[in-house]
Short mmCIF file of C-alpha atoms and ligand atoms in Angstrom, two decimals:
data_model
loop_
_atom_site.label_atom_id
_atom_site.label_comp_id
_atom_site.label_asym_id
_atom_site.label_seq_id
_atom_site.Cartn_x
_atom_site.Cartn_y
_atom_site.Cartn_z
CA GLY A 1 -5.89 -6.26 -17.84
CA LYS A 2 -1.99 -6.66 -17.25
CA GLN A 3 -0.41 -9.92 -18.31
CA ILE A 4 1.57 -10.46 -15.11
CA LYS A 5 2.51 -14.09 -14.46
CA LEU A 6 3.36 -14.71 -10.85
CA LYS A 7 5.46 -17.66 -9.74
CA GLU A 8 5.29 -19.76 -6.57
CA VAL A 9 7.77 -20.85 -4.04
CA GLU A 10 6.60 -23.41 -1.47
CA GLY A 11 2.93 -22.47 -2.40
CA THR A 12 3.58 -18.69 -1.95
CA LEU A 13 3.03 -16.34 -5.05
CA LEU A 14 5.92 -14.09 -5.74
CA GLN A 15 6.94 -11.81 -8.44
CA PRO A 16 8.79 -13.63 -11.13
CA ALA A 17 12.16 -11.73 -10.54
CA THR A 18 12.22 -12.71 -7.02
CA VAL A 19 11.72 -16.33 -7.75
CA ASP A 20 14.40 -16.31 -10.36
CA ASN A 21 16.83 -14.99 -7.81
CA TRP A 22 15.42 -17.30 -5.02
CA SER A 23 18.79 -19.13 -4.25
CA GLN A 24 20.83 -15.96 -4.02
CA ILE A 25 18.27 -14.43 -1.76
CA GLN A 26 18.33 -17.45 0.45
CA SER A 27 22.04 -17.36 0.75
CA PHE A 28 21.84 -13.72 2.01
CA GLU A 29 24.39 -13.43 4.82
CA ALA A 30 22.97 -11.24 7.52
CA LYS A 31 25.26 -9.72 10.30
CA PRO A 32 24.32 -10.03 13.89
CA ASP A 33 23.80 -6.35 14.10
CA ASP A 34 21.44 -6.13 11.15
CA LEU A 35 17.96 -4.84 11.83
CA LEU A 36 15.41 -6.37 9.42
CA ILE A 37 12.07 -4.74 8.98
CA CYS A 38 9.41 -7.25 8.12
CA THR A 39 6.01 -6.40 6.90
CA TYR A 40 3.11 -7.96 4.95
CA PRO A 41 2.63 -5.76 1.74
CA LYS A 42 0.71 -2.61 2.50
CA ALA A 43 1.04 -2.79 6.27
CA GLY A 44 3.06 0.39 6.52
CA THR A 45 6.48 -0.72 5.25
CA THR A 46 7.22 2.60 3.83
CA TRP A 47 6.24 4.45 7.00
CA ILE A 48 8.35 2.24 9.45
CA GLN A 49 11.38 2.39 6.99
CA GLU A 50 11.32 6.28 7.29
CA ILE A 51 10.73 6.17 11.04
CA VAL A 52 13.85 3.90 11.38
CA ASP A 53 16.10 6.21 9.18
CA MET A 54 14.94 9.25 10.88
CA ILE A 55 16.09 7.67 14.11
CA GLU A 56 19.06 6.42 12.64
CA GLN A 57 20.00 10.04 11.37
CA ASN A 58 19.06 11.52 14.81
CA GLY A 59 16.20 13.34 13.19
CA ASP A 60 18.10 14.99 10.67
CA LEU A 61 15.75 15.19 7.71
CA GLU A 62 18.34 16.26 5.23
CA LYS A 63 20.33 13.16 5.52
CA CYS A 64 17.14 11.25 5.04
CA GLN A 65 16.63 13.21 1.67
CA ARG A 66 19.94 11.41 0.43
CA ALA A 67 18.16 8.79 -1.54
CA ILE A 68 14.73 7.45 -2.11
CA ILE A 69 13.43 5.18 0.80
CA GLN A 70 13.66 1.97 -1.44
CA HIS A 71 17.21 2.58 -1.72
CA ARG A 72 17.90 3.57 1.96
CA HIS A 73 16.31 0.36 3.08
CA PRO A 74 16.79 -2.11 0.34
CA PHE A 75 14.36 -5.06 0.15
CA ILE A 76 16.38 -8.29 0.40
CA GLU A 77 13.92 -9.81 -2.16
CA TRP A 78 15.42 -7.52 -4.73
CA ALA A 79 17.32 -9.26 -7.64
CA ARG A 80 19.68 -6.43 -7.93
CA PRO A 81 20.63 -4.08 -5.03
CA PRO A 82 20.81 -0.34 -5.74
CA GLN A 83 24.13 0.99 -6.93
CA PRO A 84 26.11 3.54 -4.73
CA SER A 85 26.07 5.79 -7.97
CA GLU A 86 22.20 5.83 -7.74
CA THR A 87 21.82 6.45 -3.97
CA GLY A 88 25.00 8.06 -2.74
CA PHE A 89 24.86 5.25 -0.37
CA HIS A 90 27.83 3.08 0.29
CA HIS A 91 26.82 0.22 2.44
CA VAL A 92 25.36 -1.85 -0.33
CA ALA A 93 27.73 -4.23 -2.29
CA GLN A 94 27.29 -4.34 -6.10
CA VAL A 95 27.65 -8.07 -6.32
CA GLY A 96 25.14 -10.21 -4.55
CA LEU A 97 23.03 -9.02 -1.79
CA LYS A 98 25.73 -8.75 1.01
CA LEU A 99 26.07 -5.56 2.79
CA LEU A 100 29.59 -4.17 3.28
CA SER A 101 30.68 -4.08 7.00
CA SER A 102 29.74 -0.86 8.53
CA SER A 103 29.72 0.32 11.98
CA ASN A 104 26.23 1.79 11.06
CA PRO A 105 24.55 -0.86 8.90
CA PRO A 106 21.24 0.30 7.19
CA ALA A 107 18.07 -1.45 8.21
CA LEU A 108 16.98 -3.93 5.56
CA THR A 109 13.45 -4.83 4.54
CA SER A 110 11.56 -7.90 3.99
CA GLN A 111 8.22 -9.14 3.22
CA SER A 112 8.94 -12.77 3.46
CA ALA A 113 5.77 -14.84 4.09
CA LYS A 114 5.92 -17.92 5.99
CA ILE A 115 9.02 -16.72 7.87
CA THR A 116 10.52 -20.16 8.96
CA ASP A 117 10.44 -21.22 5.44
CA LEU A 118 11.05 -18.08 3.27
CA LEU A 119 13.38 -15.88 5.27
CA PRO A 120 17.03 -16.43 4.65
CA PRO A 121 18.30 -18.69 7.46
CA SER A 122 21.02 -16.49 8.30
CA PHE A 123 18.72 -13.90 10.02
CA TRP A 124 17.64 -16.41 12.41
CA GLU A 125 21.21 -18.05 12.94
CA ASN A 126 22.62 -14.56 13.76
CA ASN A 127 19.73 -13.72 15.90
CA CYS A 128 19.18 -10.44 14.30
CA LYS A 129 16.71 -7.75 15.42
CA PHE A 130 13.40 -8.08 13.64
CA LEU A 131 10.89 -5.02 13.49
CA TYR A 132 7.49 -6.33 12.60
CA VAL A 133 4.61 -4.15 11.54
CA ALA A 134 1.19 -5.53 11.34
CA ARG A 135 -1.93 -3.77 9.98
CA ASN A 136 -5.49 -5.05 10.31
CA ALA A 137 -6.47 -7.53 7.56
CA LYS A 138 -9.50 -5.55 6.09
CA ASP A 139 -7.47 -2.20 5.62
CA CYS A 140 -4.59 -4.30 4.24
CA MET A 141 -6.71 -5.82 1.64
CA VAL A 142 -8.15 -2.35 0.62
CA SER A 143 -4.79 -0.90 0.25
CA TYR A 144 -3.44 -3.96 -1.72
CA TYR A 145 -6.47 -3.80 -4.04
CA HIS A 146 -5.72 -0.32 -5.02
CA PHE A 147 -2.01 -0.87 -5.17
CA GLN A 148 -2.55 -3.59 -7.71
CA ARG A 149 -4.57 -1.24 -9.70
CA MET A 150 -1.88 1.25 -10.01
CA ASN A 151 1.32 -1.24 -9.94
CA HIS A 152 2.02 -2.51 -13.44
CA MET A 153 4.50 -5.06 -12.10
CA LEU A 154 1.28 -6.85 -10.12
CA PRO A 155 -1.60 -8.56 -11.69
CA ASP A 156 -4.74 -6.63 -12.36
CA PRO A 157 -6.90 -7.07 -9.18
CA GLY A 158 -10.09 -7.49 -11.08
CA THR A 159 -13.31 -6.12 -9.49
CA TRP A 160 -13.43 -5.56 -5.67
CA GLU A 161 -15.56 -8.66 -5.31
CA GLU A 162 -13.15 -10.79 -7.25
CA TYR A 163 -10.29 -9.33 -5.25
CA PHE A 164 -11.95 -10.34 -1.88
CA GLU A 165 -11.79 -13.91 -2.93
CA THR A 166 -8.21 -13.58 -4.12
CA PHE A 167 -6.86 -11.91 -1.02
CA ILE A 168 -8.69 -14.37 1.58
CA ASN A 169 -7.34 -17.20 -0.46
CA GLY A 170 -3.67 -15.72 -0.12
CA LYS A 171 -3.39 -15.73 -3.96
CA VAL A 172 -1.46 -12.39 -3.78
CA VAL A 173 2.24 -11.67 -3.76
CA TRP A 174 3.65 -12.77 -0.38
CA GLY A 175 0.86 -15.12 0.20
CA SER A 176 -1.83 -15.13 2.85
CA TRP A 177 -2.21 -12.34 5.24
CA PHE A 178 -3.24 -14.88 7.84
CA ASP A 179 -0.05 -16.99 7.65
CA HIS A 180 2.05 -14.02 7.73
CA VAL A 181 0.61 -12.36 10.81
CA LYS A 182 0.33 -15.78 12.49
CA GLY A 183 3.79 -16.80 11.68
CA TRP A 184 5.44 -13.70 13.03
CA TRP A 185 3.25 -13.54 16.18
CA LYS A 186 4.31 -17.17 17.07
CA MET A 187 7.93 -16.17 16.66
CA LYS A 188 7.84 -12.94 18.61
CA ASP A 189 8.75 -14.41 22.14
CA ARG A 190 11.57 -16.68 20.62
CA TYR A 191 13.53 -14.16 18.73
CA HIS A 192 14.36 -10.45 19.14
CA ILE A 193 11.19 -9.09 17.52
CA LEU A 194 9.53 -5.80 18.12
CA PHE A 195 5.88 -6.46 17.15
CA LEU A 196 4.15 -3.13 16.17
CA PHE A 197 0.69 -2.36 14.84
CA TYR A 198 -0.07 0.28 12.15
CA GLU A 199 -3.02 1.51 14.17
CA ASP A 200 -0.94 2.03 17.24
CA ILE A 201 1.46 4.18 15.34
CA LYS A 202 -1.43 6.09 13.79
CA ARG A 203 -3.00 6.72 17.26
CA ASP A 204 0.08 7.46 19.27
CA PRO A 205 3.06 8.04 17.02
CA LYS A 206 5.39 9.34 19.72
CA HIS A 207 4.93 6.48 21.86
CA GLU A 208 5.45 3.84 19.25
CA ILE A 209 8.66 5.73 17.79
CA ARG A 210 9.93 5.99 21.19
CA LYS A 211 9.81 2.00 21.29
CA VAL A 212 11.47 1.67 18.13
CA MET A 213 14.23 4.26 19.07
CA GLN A 214 14.69 1.94 22.27
CA PHE A 215 14.66 -1.30 20.30
CA MET A 216 17.56 0.35 18.10
CA GLY A 217 19.50 1.07 21.11
CA LYS A 218 19.41 4.98 20.40
CA ASN A 219 18.44 7.77 22.93
CA LEU A 220 17.19 10.84 21.34
CA ASP A 221 15.75 14.19 22.94
CA GLU A 222 11.92 14.85 23.27
CA THR A 223 12.42 17.48 20.67
CA VAL A 224 14.01 15.16 18.18
CA LEU A 225 11.25 12.80 18.77
CA ASP A 226 8.68 15.34 18.22
CA LYS A 227 10.45 16.37 14.77
CA ILE A 228 10.26 12.76 13.89
CA VAL A 229 6.72 12.40 14.41
CA GLN A 230 5.99 15.37 12.48
CA GLU A 231 8.24 14.36 9.49
CA THR A 232 6.72 10.98 9.27
CA SER A 233 3.16 11.99 9.16
CA PHE A 234 1.04 10.81 6.38
CA GLU A 235 0.77 14.37 5.09
CA LYS A 236 4.64 15.11 5.19
CA MET A 237 5.49 11.76 3.49
CA LYS A 238 2.81 12.19 0.90
CA GLU A 239 4.56 15.43 -0.19
CA ASN A 240 8.13 13.96 0.13
CA PRO A 241 9.57 12.90 -3.07
CA MET A 242 12.03 10.53 -1.41
CA THR A 243 8.98 8.75 0.20
CA ASN A 244 6.02 9.19 -2.10
CA ARG A 245 7.34 7.05 -5.04
CA SER A 246 7.06 10.07 -7.33
CA THR A 247 10.30 9.14 -8.88
CA VAL A 248 9.07 5.81 -10.00
CA SER A 249 8.16 5.67 -13.62
CA LYS A 250 4.55 5.86 -14.58
CA SER A 251 5.00 2.59 -16.67
CA ILE A 252 5.64 0.89 -13.33
CA MET A 253 3.37 2.83 -10.88
CA ASP A 254 0.69 5.03 -12.46
CA GLN A 255 -0.39 7.29 -9.68
CA SER A 256 -3.02 8.89 -11.57
CA ILE A 257 -4.96 5.55 -11.10
CA SER A 258 -4.23 5.46 -7.31
CA SER A 259 -1.61 7.38 -5.21
CA PHE A 260 1.16 5.25 -3.36
CA MET A 261 0.35 7.55 -0.48
CA ARG A 262 -3.31 6.85 -0.72
CA LYS A 263 -5.27 7.56 2.51
CA GLY A 264 -2.98 6.37 5.32
CA THR A 265 -6.07 5.95 7.64
CA VAL A 266 -7.57 3.20 9.89
CA GLY A 267 -10.89 1.93 8.94
CA ASP A 268 -11.17 2.73 5.23
CA TRP A 269 -12.35 -0.87 4.79
CA LYS A 270 -15.70 0.49 5.83
CA ASN A 271 -15.91 2.35 2.47
CA HIS A 272 -15.29 -0.90 0.49
CA PHE A 273 -16.72 -3.94 2.38
CA THR A 274 -20.51 -4.60 1.90
CA VAL A 275 -22.31 -5.91 4.98
CA ALA A 276 -22.35 -9.45 3.50
CA GLN A 277 -18.74 -9.28 2.72
CA ASN A 278 -17.87 -8.29 6.19
CA GLU A 279 -19.78 -10.97 7.79
CA ARG A 280 -18.12 -13.67 5.62
CA PHE A 281 -14.68 -11.99 6.31
CA ASP A 282 -15.25 -12.08 9.98
CA GLU A 283 -16.21 -15.78 9.88
CA ILE A 284 -13.20 -16.72 7.77
CA TYR A 285 -10.96 -14.54 10.06
CA ARG A 286 -12.12 -16.51 13.04
CA LYS A 287 -11.51 -19.92 11.58
CA LYS A 288 -8.13 -18.85 10.20
CA MET A 289 -6.70 -17.10 13.23
CA GLU A 290 -8.17 -19.48 15.81
CA GLY A 291 -5.80 -19.96 18.64
CA THR A 292 -3.87 -16.82 17.84
CA PHE A 293 -5.07 -14.08 20.13
CA ILE A 294 -4.06 -10.88 18.57
CA ASN A 295 -6.28 -7.67 18.83
CA PHE A 296 -6.42 -5.56 15.85
CA CYS A 297 -7.96 -2.02 16.13
CA MET A 298 -10.44 -1.75 13.39
CA GLU A 299 -11.24 2.02 13.63
CA LEU A 300 -9.81 4.90 15.25
P1 A3P B 401 -3.35 2.98 2.15
O1 A3P B 401 -3.33 2.57 0.68
O2 A3P B 401 -4.35 2.58 2.99
O3 A3P B 401 -3.36 4.68 2.19
P2 A3P B 401 3.39 -0.01 2.13
O4 A3P B 401 4.47 1.00 2.46
O5 A3P B 401 3.51 -1.31 3.21
O6 A3P B 401 3.27 -0.56 0.81
O7 A3P B 401 2.09 0.42 2.73
C1 A3P B 401 1.46 1.41 2.05
C2 A3P B 401 0.28 1.99 2.92
O8 A3P B 401 0.74 2.81 4.14
C3 A3P B 401 -0.73 2.82 2.39
O9 A3P B 401 -2.06 2.76 2.86
C4 A3P B 401 -0.07 4.26 2.70
O10 A3P B 401 -1.02 5.41 2.58
C5 A3P B 401 0.32 4.04 4.07
N1 A3P B 401 1.23 5.01 4.71
C6 A3P B 401 2.48 5.33 4.14
N2 A3P B 401 2.98 6.28 4.99
C7 A3P B 401 2.11 6.52 5.89
C8 A3P B 401 2.11 7.44 7.07
N3 A3P B 401 3.16 8.19 7.20
N4 A3P B 401 1.05 7.38 7.86
C9 A3P B 401 0.15 6.41 7.70
N5 A3P B 401 -0.02 5.74 6.53
C10 A3P B 401 1.14 5.64 5.83
#
């Protein structure tokens, strides 16, 4: 197995580089018109990033091909932001994580776990827009399991049985799925948060993409929306080198073990959970999510 040693911040496991840069990340200065994409890992981060950029670029796919998605929507948790020379992208300052002022700031991305504790405070202080995407816990677990198998920057997940315990105990990078989803759900009426579900985007992409467009204050034609639906489909994004992580070195992500664009479906958990695991999970879910009334779609 891989010898990756995760570190902790306030009880949440994180990648060592994130923790080493924690004070810099916390002092990130958001601007009032920043849009922050927030997700638990494997909830559809890349998907919503591409949707937001396609909307930003008025459906011009060529413009979205200017750089890989991780550089077009940098993670604020990154120790070192991408250089303009790597991306052809001029909004990102080379020193620190500050964005240069721009009339058209790129969306940022974060997987900060317990939001009130872990997100840089300036996002709250500036009353920024947040776009949160939630995905049902079982599919998230399955996706994260395969991701940890192929991602050499994350610990080996062990067997599926072992990972089941690891995940429900929140011993994964960015902590407990339950805390993450509950935290953002509680905040959604107090801040400018558009709370979306992976399963809804899958079922009716045009409807959800239109919501995102309105949230971003844009107004695009139906034909443009149709094009965005097409270009952000799983099939297209799996083939697209700017979204499928094919440019990432095999020593970091080994896609011969599992593809980054793996299945992109709702309900793959049924191919992984045993009946006993499923019952145990439902029991734990009820306890952990008590008082939080969110209805997740578990199959389409
Ligand atoms: P699976 O492993 O279930 O296939 P993230 O970007 O947050 O790391 O999430 C990755 C998950 O989102 C993967 O799930 C991936 O296949 C899925 N995904 C990425 N793009 C998608 C798309 N256009 N449509 C549906 N699912 C997508």
